[in-house]
XYZ file of C-alpha atoms in Angstrom:
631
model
C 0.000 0.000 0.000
C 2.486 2.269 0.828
C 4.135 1.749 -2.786
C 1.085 2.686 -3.849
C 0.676 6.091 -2.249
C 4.014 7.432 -2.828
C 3.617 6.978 -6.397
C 0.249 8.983 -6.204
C 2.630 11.460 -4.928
C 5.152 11.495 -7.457
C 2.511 11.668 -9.998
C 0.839 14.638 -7.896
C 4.688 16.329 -7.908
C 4.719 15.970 -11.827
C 1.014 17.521 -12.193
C 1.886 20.233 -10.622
C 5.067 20.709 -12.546
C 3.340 20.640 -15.275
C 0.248 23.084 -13.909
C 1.639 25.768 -16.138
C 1.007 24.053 -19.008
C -2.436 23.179 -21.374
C -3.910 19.812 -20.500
C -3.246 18.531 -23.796
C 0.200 19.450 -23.778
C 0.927 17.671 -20.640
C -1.325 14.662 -22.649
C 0.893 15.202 -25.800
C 4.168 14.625 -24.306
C 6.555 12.131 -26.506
C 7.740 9.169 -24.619
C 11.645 9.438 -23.901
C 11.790 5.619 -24.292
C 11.023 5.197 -28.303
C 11.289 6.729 -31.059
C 9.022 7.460 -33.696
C 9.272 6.045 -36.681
C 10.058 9.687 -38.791
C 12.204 10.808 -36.174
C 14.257 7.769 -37.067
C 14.529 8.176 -40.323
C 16.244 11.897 -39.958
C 19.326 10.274 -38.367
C 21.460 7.640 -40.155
C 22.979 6.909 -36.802
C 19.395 5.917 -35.563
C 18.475 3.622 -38.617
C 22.124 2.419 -38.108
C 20.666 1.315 -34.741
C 17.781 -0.111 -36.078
C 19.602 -2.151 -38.921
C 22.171 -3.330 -35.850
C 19.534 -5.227 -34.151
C 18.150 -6.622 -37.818
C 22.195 -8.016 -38.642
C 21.832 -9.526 -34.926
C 19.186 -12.238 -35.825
C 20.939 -13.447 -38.869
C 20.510 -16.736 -38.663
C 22.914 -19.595 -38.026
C 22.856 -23.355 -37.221
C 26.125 -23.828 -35.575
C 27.917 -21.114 -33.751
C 29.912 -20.532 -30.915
C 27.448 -19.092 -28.726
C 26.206 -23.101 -29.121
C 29.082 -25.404 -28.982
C 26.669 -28.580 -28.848
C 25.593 -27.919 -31.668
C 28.883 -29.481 -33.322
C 28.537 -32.733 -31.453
C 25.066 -33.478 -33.560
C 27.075 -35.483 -36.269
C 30.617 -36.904 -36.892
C 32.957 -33.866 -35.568
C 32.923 -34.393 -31.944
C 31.728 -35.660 -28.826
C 29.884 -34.417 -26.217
C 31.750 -34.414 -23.044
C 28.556 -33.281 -20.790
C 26.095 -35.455 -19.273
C 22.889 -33.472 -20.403
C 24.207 -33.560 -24.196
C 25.030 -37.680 -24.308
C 21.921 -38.453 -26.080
C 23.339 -36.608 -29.172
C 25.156 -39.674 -29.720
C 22.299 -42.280 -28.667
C 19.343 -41.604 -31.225
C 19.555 -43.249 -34.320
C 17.329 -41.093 -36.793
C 17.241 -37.236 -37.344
C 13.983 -35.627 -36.585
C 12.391 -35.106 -40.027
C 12.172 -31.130 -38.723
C 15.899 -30.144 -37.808
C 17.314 -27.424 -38.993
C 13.985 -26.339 -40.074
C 13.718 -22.254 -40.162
C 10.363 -20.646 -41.850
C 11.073 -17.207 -40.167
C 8.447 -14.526 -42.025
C 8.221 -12.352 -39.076
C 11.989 -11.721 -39.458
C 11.136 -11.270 -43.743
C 8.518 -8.730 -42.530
C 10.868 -6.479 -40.393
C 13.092 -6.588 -43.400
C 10.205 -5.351 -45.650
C 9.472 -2.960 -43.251
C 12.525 -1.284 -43.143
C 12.949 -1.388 -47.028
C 9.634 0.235 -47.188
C 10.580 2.842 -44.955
C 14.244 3.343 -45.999
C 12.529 3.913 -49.665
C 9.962 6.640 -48.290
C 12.496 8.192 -46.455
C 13.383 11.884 -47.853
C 15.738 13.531 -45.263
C 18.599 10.817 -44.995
C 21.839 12.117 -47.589
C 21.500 9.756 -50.576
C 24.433 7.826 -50.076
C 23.511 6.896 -46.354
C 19.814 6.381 -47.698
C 21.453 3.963 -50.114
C 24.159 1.869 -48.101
C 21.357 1.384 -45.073
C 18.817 -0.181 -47.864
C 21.791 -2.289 -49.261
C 22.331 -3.877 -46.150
C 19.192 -4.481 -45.179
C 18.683 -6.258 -49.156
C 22.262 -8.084 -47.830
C 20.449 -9.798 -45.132
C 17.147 -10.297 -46.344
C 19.174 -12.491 -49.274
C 21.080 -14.425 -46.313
C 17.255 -15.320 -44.522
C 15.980 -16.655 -47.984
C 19.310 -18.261 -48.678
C 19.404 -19.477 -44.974
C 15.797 -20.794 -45.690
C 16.470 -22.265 -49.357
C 19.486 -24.708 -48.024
C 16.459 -25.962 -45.228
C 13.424 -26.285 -46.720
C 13.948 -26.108 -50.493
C 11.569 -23.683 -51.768
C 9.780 -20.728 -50.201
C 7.070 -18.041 -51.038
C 8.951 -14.931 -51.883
C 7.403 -12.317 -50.149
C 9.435 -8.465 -51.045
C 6.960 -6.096 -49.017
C 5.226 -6.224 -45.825
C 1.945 -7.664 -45.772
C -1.107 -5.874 -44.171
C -4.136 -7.491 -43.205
C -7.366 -5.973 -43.673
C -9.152 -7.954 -40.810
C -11.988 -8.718 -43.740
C -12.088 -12.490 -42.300
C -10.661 -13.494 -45.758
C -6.559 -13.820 -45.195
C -6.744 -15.730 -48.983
C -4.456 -12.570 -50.170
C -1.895 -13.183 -48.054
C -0.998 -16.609 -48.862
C 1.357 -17.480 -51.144
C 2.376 -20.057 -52.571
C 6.081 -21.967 -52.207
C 8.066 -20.798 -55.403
C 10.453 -23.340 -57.054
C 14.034 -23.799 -55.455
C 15.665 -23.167 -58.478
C 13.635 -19.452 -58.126
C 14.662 -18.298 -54.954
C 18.512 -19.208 -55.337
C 17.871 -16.937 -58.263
C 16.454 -14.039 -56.408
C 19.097 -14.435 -53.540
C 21.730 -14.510 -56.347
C 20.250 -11.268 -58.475
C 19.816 -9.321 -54.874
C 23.582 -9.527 -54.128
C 24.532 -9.154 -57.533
C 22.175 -5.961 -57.412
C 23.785 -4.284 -54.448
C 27.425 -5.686 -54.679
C 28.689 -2.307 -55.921
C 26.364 -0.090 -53.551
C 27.797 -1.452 -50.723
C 31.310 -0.315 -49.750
C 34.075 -2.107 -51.003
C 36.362 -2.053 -47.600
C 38.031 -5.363 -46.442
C 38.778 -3.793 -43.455
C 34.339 -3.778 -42.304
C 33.699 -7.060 -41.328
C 30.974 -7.172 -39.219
C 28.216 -4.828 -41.377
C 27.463 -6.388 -45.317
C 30.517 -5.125 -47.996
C 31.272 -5.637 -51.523
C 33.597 -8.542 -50.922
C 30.551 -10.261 -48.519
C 27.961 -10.004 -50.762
C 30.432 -11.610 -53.641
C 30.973 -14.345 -50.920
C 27.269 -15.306 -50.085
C 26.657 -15.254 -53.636
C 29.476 -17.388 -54.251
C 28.282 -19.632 -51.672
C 24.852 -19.929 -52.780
C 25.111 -20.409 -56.846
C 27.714 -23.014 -55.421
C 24.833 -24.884 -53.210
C 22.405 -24.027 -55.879
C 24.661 -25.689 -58.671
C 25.495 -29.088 -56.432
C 21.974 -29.516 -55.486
C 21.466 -29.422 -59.348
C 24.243 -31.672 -60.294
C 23.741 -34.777 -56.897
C 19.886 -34.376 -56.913
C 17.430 -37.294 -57.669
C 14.232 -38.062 -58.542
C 13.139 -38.791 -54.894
C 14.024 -35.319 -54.102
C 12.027 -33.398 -56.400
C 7.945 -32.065 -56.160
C 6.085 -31.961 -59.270
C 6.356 -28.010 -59.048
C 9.799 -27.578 -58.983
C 9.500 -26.333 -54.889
C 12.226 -29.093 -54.333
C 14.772 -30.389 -56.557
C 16.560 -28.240 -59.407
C 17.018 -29.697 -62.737
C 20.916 -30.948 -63.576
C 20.977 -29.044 -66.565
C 20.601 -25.874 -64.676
C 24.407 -26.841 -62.640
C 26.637 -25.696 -65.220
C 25.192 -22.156 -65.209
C 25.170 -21.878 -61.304
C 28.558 -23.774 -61.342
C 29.786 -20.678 -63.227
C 27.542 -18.143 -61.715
C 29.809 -19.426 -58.552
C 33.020 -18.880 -60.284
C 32.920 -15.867 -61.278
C 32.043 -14.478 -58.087
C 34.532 -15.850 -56.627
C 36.933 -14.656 -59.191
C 35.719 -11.186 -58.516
C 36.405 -11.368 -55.265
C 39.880 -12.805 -55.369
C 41.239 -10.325 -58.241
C 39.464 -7.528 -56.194
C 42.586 -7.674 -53.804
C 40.768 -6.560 -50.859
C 41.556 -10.161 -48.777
C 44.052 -12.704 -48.649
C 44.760 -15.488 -46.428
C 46.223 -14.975 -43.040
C 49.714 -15.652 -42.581
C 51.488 -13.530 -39.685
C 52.967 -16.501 -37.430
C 55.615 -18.655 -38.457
C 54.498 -21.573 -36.773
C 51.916 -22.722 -39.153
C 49.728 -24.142 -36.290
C 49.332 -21.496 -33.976
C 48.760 -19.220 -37.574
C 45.832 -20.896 -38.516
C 44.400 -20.879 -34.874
C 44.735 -17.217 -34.677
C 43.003 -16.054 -37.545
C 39.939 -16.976 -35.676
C 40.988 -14.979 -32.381
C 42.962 -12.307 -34.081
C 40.427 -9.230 -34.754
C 43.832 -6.529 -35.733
C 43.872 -5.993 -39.162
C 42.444 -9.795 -40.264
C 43.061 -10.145 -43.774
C 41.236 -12.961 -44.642
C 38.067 -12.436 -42.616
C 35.074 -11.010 -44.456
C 31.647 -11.106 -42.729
C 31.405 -11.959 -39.085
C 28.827 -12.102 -35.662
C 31.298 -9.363 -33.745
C 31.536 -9.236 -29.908
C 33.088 -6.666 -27.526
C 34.051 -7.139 -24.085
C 32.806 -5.605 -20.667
C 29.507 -5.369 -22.572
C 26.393 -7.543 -22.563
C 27.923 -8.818 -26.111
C 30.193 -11.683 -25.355
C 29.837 -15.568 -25.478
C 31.158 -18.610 -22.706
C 33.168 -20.722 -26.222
C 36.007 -20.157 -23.678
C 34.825 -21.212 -20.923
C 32.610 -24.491 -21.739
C 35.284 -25.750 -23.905
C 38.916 -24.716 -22.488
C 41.114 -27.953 -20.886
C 39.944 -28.466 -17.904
C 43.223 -29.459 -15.924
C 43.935 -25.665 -16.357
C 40.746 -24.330 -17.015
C 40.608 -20.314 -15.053
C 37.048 -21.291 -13.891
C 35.996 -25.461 -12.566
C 34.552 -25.841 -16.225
C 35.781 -26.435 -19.465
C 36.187 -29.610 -21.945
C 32.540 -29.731 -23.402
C 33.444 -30.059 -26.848
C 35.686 -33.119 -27.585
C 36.887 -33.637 -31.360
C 36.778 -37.381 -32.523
C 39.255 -39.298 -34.171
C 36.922 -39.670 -37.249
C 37.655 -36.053 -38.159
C 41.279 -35.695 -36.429
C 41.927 -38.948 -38.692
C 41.336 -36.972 -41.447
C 44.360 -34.720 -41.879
C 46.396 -35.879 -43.845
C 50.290 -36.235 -44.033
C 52.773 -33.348 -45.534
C 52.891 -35.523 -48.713
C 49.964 -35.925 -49.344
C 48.751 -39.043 -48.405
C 46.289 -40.654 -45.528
C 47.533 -42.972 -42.949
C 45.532 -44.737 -39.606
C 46.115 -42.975 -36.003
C 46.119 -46.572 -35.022
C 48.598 -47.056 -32.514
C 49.877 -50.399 -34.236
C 52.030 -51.960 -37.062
C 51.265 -54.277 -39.940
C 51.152 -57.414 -37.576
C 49.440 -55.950 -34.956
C 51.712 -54.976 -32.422
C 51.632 -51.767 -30.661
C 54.052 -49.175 -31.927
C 55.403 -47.321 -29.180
C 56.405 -43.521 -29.028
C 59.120 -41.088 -27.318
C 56.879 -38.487 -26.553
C 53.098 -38.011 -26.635
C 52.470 -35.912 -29.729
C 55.036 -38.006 -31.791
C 52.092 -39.746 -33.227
C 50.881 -36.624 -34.827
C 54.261 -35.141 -36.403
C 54.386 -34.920 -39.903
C 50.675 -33.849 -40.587
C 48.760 -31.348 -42.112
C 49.125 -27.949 -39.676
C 45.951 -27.407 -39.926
C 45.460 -30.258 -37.370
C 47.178 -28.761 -34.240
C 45.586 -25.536 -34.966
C 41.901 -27.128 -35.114
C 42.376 -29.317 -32.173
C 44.226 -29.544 -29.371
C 46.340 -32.942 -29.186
C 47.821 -34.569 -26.238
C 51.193 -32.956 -25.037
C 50.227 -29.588 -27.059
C 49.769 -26.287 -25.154
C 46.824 -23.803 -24.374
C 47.534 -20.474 -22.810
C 51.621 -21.505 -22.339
C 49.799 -24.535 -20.207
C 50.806 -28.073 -21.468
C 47.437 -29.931 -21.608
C 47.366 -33.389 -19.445
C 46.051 -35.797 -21.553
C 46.798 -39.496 -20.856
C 44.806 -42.642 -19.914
C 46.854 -44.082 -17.721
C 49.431 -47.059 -18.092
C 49.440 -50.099 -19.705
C 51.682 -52.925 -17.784
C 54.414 -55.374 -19.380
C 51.537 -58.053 -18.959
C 48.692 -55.736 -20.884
C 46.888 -54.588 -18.068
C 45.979 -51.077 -17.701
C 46.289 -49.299 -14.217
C 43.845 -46.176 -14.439
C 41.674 -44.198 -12.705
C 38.312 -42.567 -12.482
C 38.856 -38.276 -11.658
C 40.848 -36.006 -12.592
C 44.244 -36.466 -12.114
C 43.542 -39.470 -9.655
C 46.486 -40.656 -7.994
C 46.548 -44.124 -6.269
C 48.713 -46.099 -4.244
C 50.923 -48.834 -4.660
C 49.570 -50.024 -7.988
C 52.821 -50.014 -10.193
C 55.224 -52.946 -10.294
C 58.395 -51.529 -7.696
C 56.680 -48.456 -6.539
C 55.558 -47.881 -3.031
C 53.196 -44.878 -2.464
C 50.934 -43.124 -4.483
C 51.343 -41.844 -8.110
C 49.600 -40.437 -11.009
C 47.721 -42.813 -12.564
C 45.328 -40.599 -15.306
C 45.704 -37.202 -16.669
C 44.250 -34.097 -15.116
C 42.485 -33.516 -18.311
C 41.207 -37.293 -18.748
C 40.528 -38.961 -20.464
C 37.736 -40.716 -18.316
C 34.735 -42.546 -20.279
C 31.727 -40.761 -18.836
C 33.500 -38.451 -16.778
C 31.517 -35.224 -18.191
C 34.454 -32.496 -19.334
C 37.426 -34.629 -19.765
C 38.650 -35.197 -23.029
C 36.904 -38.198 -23.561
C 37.759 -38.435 -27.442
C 41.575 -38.064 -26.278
C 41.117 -34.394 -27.225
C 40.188 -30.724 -26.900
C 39.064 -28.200 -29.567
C 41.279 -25.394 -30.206
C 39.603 -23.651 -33.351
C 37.458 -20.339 -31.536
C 39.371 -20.946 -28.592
C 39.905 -17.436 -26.716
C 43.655 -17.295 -25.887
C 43.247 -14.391 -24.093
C 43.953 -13.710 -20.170
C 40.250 -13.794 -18.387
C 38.303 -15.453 -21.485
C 37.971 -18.877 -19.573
C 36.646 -16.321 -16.536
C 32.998 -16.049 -15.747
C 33.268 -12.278 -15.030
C 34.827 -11.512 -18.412
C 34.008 -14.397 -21.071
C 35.180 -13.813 -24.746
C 34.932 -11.481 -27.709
C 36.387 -13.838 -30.360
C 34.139 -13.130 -33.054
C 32.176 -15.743 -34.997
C 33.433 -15.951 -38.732
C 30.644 -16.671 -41.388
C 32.723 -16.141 -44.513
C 36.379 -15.929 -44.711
C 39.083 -15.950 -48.116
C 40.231 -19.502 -47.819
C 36.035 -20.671 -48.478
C 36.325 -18.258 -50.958
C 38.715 -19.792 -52.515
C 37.722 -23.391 -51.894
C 34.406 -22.728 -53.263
C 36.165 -21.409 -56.753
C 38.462 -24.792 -57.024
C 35.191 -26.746 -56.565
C 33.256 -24.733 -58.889
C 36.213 -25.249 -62.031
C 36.200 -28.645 -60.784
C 32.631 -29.249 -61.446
C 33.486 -27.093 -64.949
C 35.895 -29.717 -66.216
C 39.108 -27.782 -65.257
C 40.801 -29.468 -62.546
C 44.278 -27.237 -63.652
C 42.189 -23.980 -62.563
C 40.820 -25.995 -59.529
C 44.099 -27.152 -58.402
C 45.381 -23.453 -58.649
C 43.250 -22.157 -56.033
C 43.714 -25.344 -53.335
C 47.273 -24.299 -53.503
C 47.561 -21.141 -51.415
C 45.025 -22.924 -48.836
C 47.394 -25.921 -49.044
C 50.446 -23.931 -49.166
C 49.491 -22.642 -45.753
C 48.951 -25.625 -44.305
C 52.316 -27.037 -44.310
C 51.322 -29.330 -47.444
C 54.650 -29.631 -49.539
C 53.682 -31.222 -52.679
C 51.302 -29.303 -54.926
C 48.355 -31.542 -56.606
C 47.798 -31.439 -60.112
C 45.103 -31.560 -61.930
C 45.401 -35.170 -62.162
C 45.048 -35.194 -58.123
C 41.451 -33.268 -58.014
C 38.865 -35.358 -57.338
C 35.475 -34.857 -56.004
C 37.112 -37.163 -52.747
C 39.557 -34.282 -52.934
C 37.429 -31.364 -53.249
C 35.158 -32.852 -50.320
C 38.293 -33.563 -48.155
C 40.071 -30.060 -48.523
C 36.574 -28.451 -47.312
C 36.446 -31.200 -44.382
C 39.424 -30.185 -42.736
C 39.817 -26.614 -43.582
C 36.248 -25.719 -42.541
C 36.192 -27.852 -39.246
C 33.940 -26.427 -36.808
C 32.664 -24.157 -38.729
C 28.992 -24.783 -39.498
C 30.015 -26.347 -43.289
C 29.453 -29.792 -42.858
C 25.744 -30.770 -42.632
C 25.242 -28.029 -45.642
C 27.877 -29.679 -47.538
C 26.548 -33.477 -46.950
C 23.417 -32.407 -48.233
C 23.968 -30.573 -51.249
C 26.602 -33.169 -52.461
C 23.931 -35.426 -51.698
C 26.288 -37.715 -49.472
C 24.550 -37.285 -46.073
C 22.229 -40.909 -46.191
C 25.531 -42.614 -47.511
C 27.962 -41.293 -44.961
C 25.586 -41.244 -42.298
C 23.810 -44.326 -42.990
C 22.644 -46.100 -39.922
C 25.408 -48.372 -39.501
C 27.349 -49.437 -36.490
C 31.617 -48.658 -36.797
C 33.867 -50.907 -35.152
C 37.571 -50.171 -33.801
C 38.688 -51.945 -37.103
C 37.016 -49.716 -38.868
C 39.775 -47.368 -38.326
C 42.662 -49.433 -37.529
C 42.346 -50.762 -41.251
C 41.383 -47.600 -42.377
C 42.498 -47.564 -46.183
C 39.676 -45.357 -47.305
C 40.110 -42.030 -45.559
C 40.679 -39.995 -47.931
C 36.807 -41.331 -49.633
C 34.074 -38.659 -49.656
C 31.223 -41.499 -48.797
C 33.087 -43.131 -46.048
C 30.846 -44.500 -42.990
C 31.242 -41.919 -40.259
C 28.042 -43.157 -37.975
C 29.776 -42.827 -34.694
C 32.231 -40.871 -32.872
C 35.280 -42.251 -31.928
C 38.425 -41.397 -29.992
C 41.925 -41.901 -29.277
C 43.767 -42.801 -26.078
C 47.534 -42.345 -25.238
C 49.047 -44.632 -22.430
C 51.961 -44.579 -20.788
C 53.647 -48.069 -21.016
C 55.522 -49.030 -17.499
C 57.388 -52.195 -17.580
C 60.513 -51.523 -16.161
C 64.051 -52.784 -18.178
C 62.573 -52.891 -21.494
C 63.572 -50.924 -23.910
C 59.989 -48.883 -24.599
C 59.490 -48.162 -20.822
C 58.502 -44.832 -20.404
C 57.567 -44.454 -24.131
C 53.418 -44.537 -24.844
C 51.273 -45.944 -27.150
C 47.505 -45.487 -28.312
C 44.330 -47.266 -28.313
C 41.412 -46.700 -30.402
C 38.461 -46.311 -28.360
C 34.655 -45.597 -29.047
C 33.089 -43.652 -25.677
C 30.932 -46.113 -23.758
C 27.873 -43.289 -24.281
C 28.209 -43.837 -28.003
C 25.668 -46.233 -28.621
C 23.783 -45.585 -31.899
C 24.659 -45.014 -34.877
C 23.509 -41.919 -36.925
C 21.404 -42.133 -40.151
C 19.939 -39.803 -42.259
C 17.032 -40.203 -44.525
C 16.029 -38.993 -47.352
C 13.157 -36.754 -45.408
C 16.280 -35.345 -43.859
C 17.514 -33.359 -46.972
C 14.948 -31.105 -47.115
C 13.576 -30.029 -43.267
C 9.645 -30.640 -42.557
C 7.704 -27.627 -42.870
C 5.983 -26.613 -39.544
C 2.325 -27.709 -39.220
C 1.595 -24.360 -38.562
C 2.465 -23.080 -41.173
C 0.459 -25.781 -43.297
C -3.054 -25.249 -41.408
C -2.687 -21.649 -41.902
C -1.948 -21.564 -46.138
C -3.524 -24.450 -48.126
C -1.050 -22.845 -50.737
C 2.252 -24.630 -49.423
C 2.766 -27.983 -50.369
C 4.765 -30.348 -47.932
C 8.121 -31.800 -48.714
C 8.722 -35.401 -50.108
C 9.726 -38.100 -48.197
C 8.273 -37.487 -44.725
């Protein structure tokens, strides 16, 4: 009651303020909270505001502000109790990854509508601000093309009349083919309205525009070229006829191309140590050549994300968490060696026996770079901090002394040793032991080497990269691929390759579609590539098939280098530390290949899968859309 009655009083205070003016002026008084909508479009600083919050729902699957996200398929595991059952269902859920977002399509409209009617912005401001706001419109209808197939086009917002009838305001789904063609024309419309500054990364440029629409002609032109008749609708909403490929194929190309002889990006290559370079162009925001359009963050605002902190080791983690994200062997398996070829992680020879090594990470040398700077290995380093990654030990008689925690120690439990020792890393790994590395390792791609990142009170501002050069430049060498020039193809691997620590150049002989899937693979890691890719190459039900993996299935691995290998289930890899005192490998370790006790199914993908379920909602409401095949 007494709330109540002192703010009677404060409202009495402010009448009488206000008793020297008219009534209706005191009635007419603008709220200090909002803005009208005129007022806003007087100020190119306000619409800037207004635009800010429209680039802050562009939509994306995977991020970092959703690191289990990455554990749904083949890339890692999820060390956390509540996210084990991503690796114990067996079928995809006809509707993920679905997005049929027209509330976000009628903001967009809105805004156009308003930018056009808009007659005291300078031109040029009036201009860029409508630009952008075409620049992510294109990314939603992309964004919903790659999900659902085709989608009504709607370009202006819709009003209601509340006449009872809503007939006018449905629409019907246009053909696939259509809206990769309106998303294409849109960016090729504004390209050259939008600045042309490599140095903007996180509002729409030149060079991003020439990279979504890169990217999509390139999805467009796959889903032509891998599509079948089991994917297509009578009226063209899904499936894109293969004689329309060769045209998006080159529609992709020579974006690309304009982008690369534009000379506004190039690859990043300021460390020496080849590793560590290709982890920090995902952490480094000074003067970043090679990144183009990005989700920015700042710190000691409300604008940061916990990557950081869910994922760093744990053994020297600045907060008790950490370790969330484990990568698996099926994708660390997959860089390959500096010449070129693939070879098993299997810890053992031709016969069988265990091959046993000096030091921890001697198992890895000789591999692609791109591997220690994607994941962190056993023996590597985080923040100067040597990550404690080991099992446990294996005895001259097999048997494996281990424990179950953190850095357990035990006591009297090695041959000739009294008292307590060591007997499992302080980062793991531990099957089931929620935030150890229970693939055998950590992720390092996004992670925040910065003092304070892994900290509660500070988190991270590590941006998160939606189009960089080196895609860029993938996406051209597939595109001349697909073209019938491998020479062309094989030209613009090289730089990415170059980077990488790769010494022998392929030819054109070398490109394959394997090769063109592989390069993607492990350059793109992590990124939020490889469910898109699966599906428009139309490999997803093949790779991810339904079928169980044994440990054989990589100790024998001679087909790692195949684009349509099985990759069901996540494995990992396990370094020991062999004790068997007077022979001649004591001290040395060896590896096991192991597949996490909470992996138990094995991930398939139908063909309902390629193209995501359209919400029932949306079907009661507009008799107009037609729902996809196979579900």
């Amino acid at each position: 009651m007494k709330k109540y009655i002192y703010t009677l009083a404060a409202v009495a205070v402010l009448s009488f303020a206000q008793s020297c003016k008219k009534d209706s002026d005191f009635l007419d008084k603008k709220p200090t909270s909002t803005l009208a909508v005129d007022a806003v479009w007087k100020d190119p600083n306000l619409v800037l505001s207004v635009l800010g919050d429209l680039y802050d729902t562009f939509p994306d699957f995977q991020r970092t502000e959703s690191w289990w996200l990455f554990a749904d398929f083949d890339e890692g595991f999820a060390s956390a109790g509540g996210d084990y059952f991503r690796h114990q269902n067996i079928d995809y859920n006809y509707d993920s990854w679905n997005y049929w977002d027209y509330g976000y399509i009628r903001q967009l409209n809105l805004f156009l509508k308003r930018g056009e009617e808009a007659t005291e912005l300078a031109a040029a401001d009036k201009a860029r601000l409508i630009a952008e706001a075409r620049f992510i419109r294109a990314g939603v209808y992309f964004e919903m093309v790659k999900r659902m197939g085709g989608v009504p086009i709607i370009t202006v917002p819709l009003e209601y009349d509340y006449s009872g009838n809503p007939e006018y305001l449905q629409f019907p789904r246009a053909k696939e083919s259509e809206v990769y063609d309106f998303v294409i024309a849109e960016l090729e419309a504004i390209k050259s309205i939008l600045p042309d500054d490599g140095g903007q990364k996180a509002r729409a440029t030149k060079g991003a525009a020439l990279a979504m629409k890169a990217r999509a002609a390139l999805y467009a032109a796959s889903s032509a070229k891998y599509g079948y008749s089991q994917l297509s609708l009578p009226g063209g909403e899904v499936g894109i006829p293969a004689s329309a490929a060769s045209g998006y194929y080159t529609k992709a190309l020579n974006a690309a191309k304009e982008l690369i002889n534009g000379g506004k990006y190039s690859l990043y290559t300021k460390n020496p140590n080849l590793s560590e370079n290709f982890a920090s162009l995902f952490t480094d925001k000074a003067n970043n050549p090679e990144v183009i359009f990005v989700k920015d963050y700042k710190l000691k605002t409300n604008r940061t994300h916990g990557f950081t902190i869910d994922n760093q080791p744990r053994s020297s983690a600045e907060e008790a968490q950490g370790g969330r994200l484990n990568p698996s062997l099926n994708l660390v398996q997959s860089f390959e060696k500096l010449d070129n070829t693939y070879a098993s992680l299997a810890s053992v020879d031709g016969s069988g026996n265990a091959i046993y090594y000096t030091n921890i990470g001697d198992i890895f040398a000789g591999r692609d770079a791109r591997l220690a700077g994607t994941v962190i290995l056993p023996g590597s380093q985080f923040k100067s901090k040597t990550v404690d990654i080991w099992a446990g030990y294996q005895l001259g008689d097999g048997s494996i002394v281990t424990g179950n925690a953190f850095a357990q120690t035990r006591d009297n439990v090695l041959p000739g040793i009294t008292g307590s020792v060591q007997v499992v890393g302080g980062d793991g790994p531990v099957d089931g032991l929620e935030f150890s590395a229970q693939s055998g390792f950590y992720v390092r791609k996004y992670l925040d080497p910065a003092p304070g990142s892994g900290q509660i009170g500070t988190r991270s501002e590590v941006w998160w990269v939606r189009y960089r050069y080196a895609e860029v430049l993938l996406n051209a060498a597939e595109a001349a691929f697909e073209l019938g020039d491998a020479a062309t193809a094989a030209q613009y691997m090289k730089p990415v390759r170059d980077r990488a620590g790769l010494t022998t150049a392929l030819t054109a002989a070398n490109i394959s579609f394997d090769r063109i899937v592989h390069e993607r693979k492990v350059e793109l890691a992590f990124e939020g590539h490889e469910l898109w890719d699966m599906k428009r190459w139309r490999i997803a039900d093949k790779v991810w098939n339904g079928s169980n993996m044994s440990t054989t299935d990589f100790i024998n691995a001679t087909n790692i280098g195949s684009a349509t290998r099985t990759s069901t289930q996540v494995f990992g890899l396990w370094p020991y530390k062999y004790y068997n005192p007077g022979n001649v490998n004591n001290g040395k370790y060896i590896f096991k290949v192991i597949k996490p006790s909470r992996v138990t199914a094995a991930h398939r993908f139908r063909l309902g899968n390629y193209y995501s379920m359209i919400p029932q909602g949306v079907l009661n409401g507009n008799p107009k859309i037609v729902r996809n095949p196979n579900q």
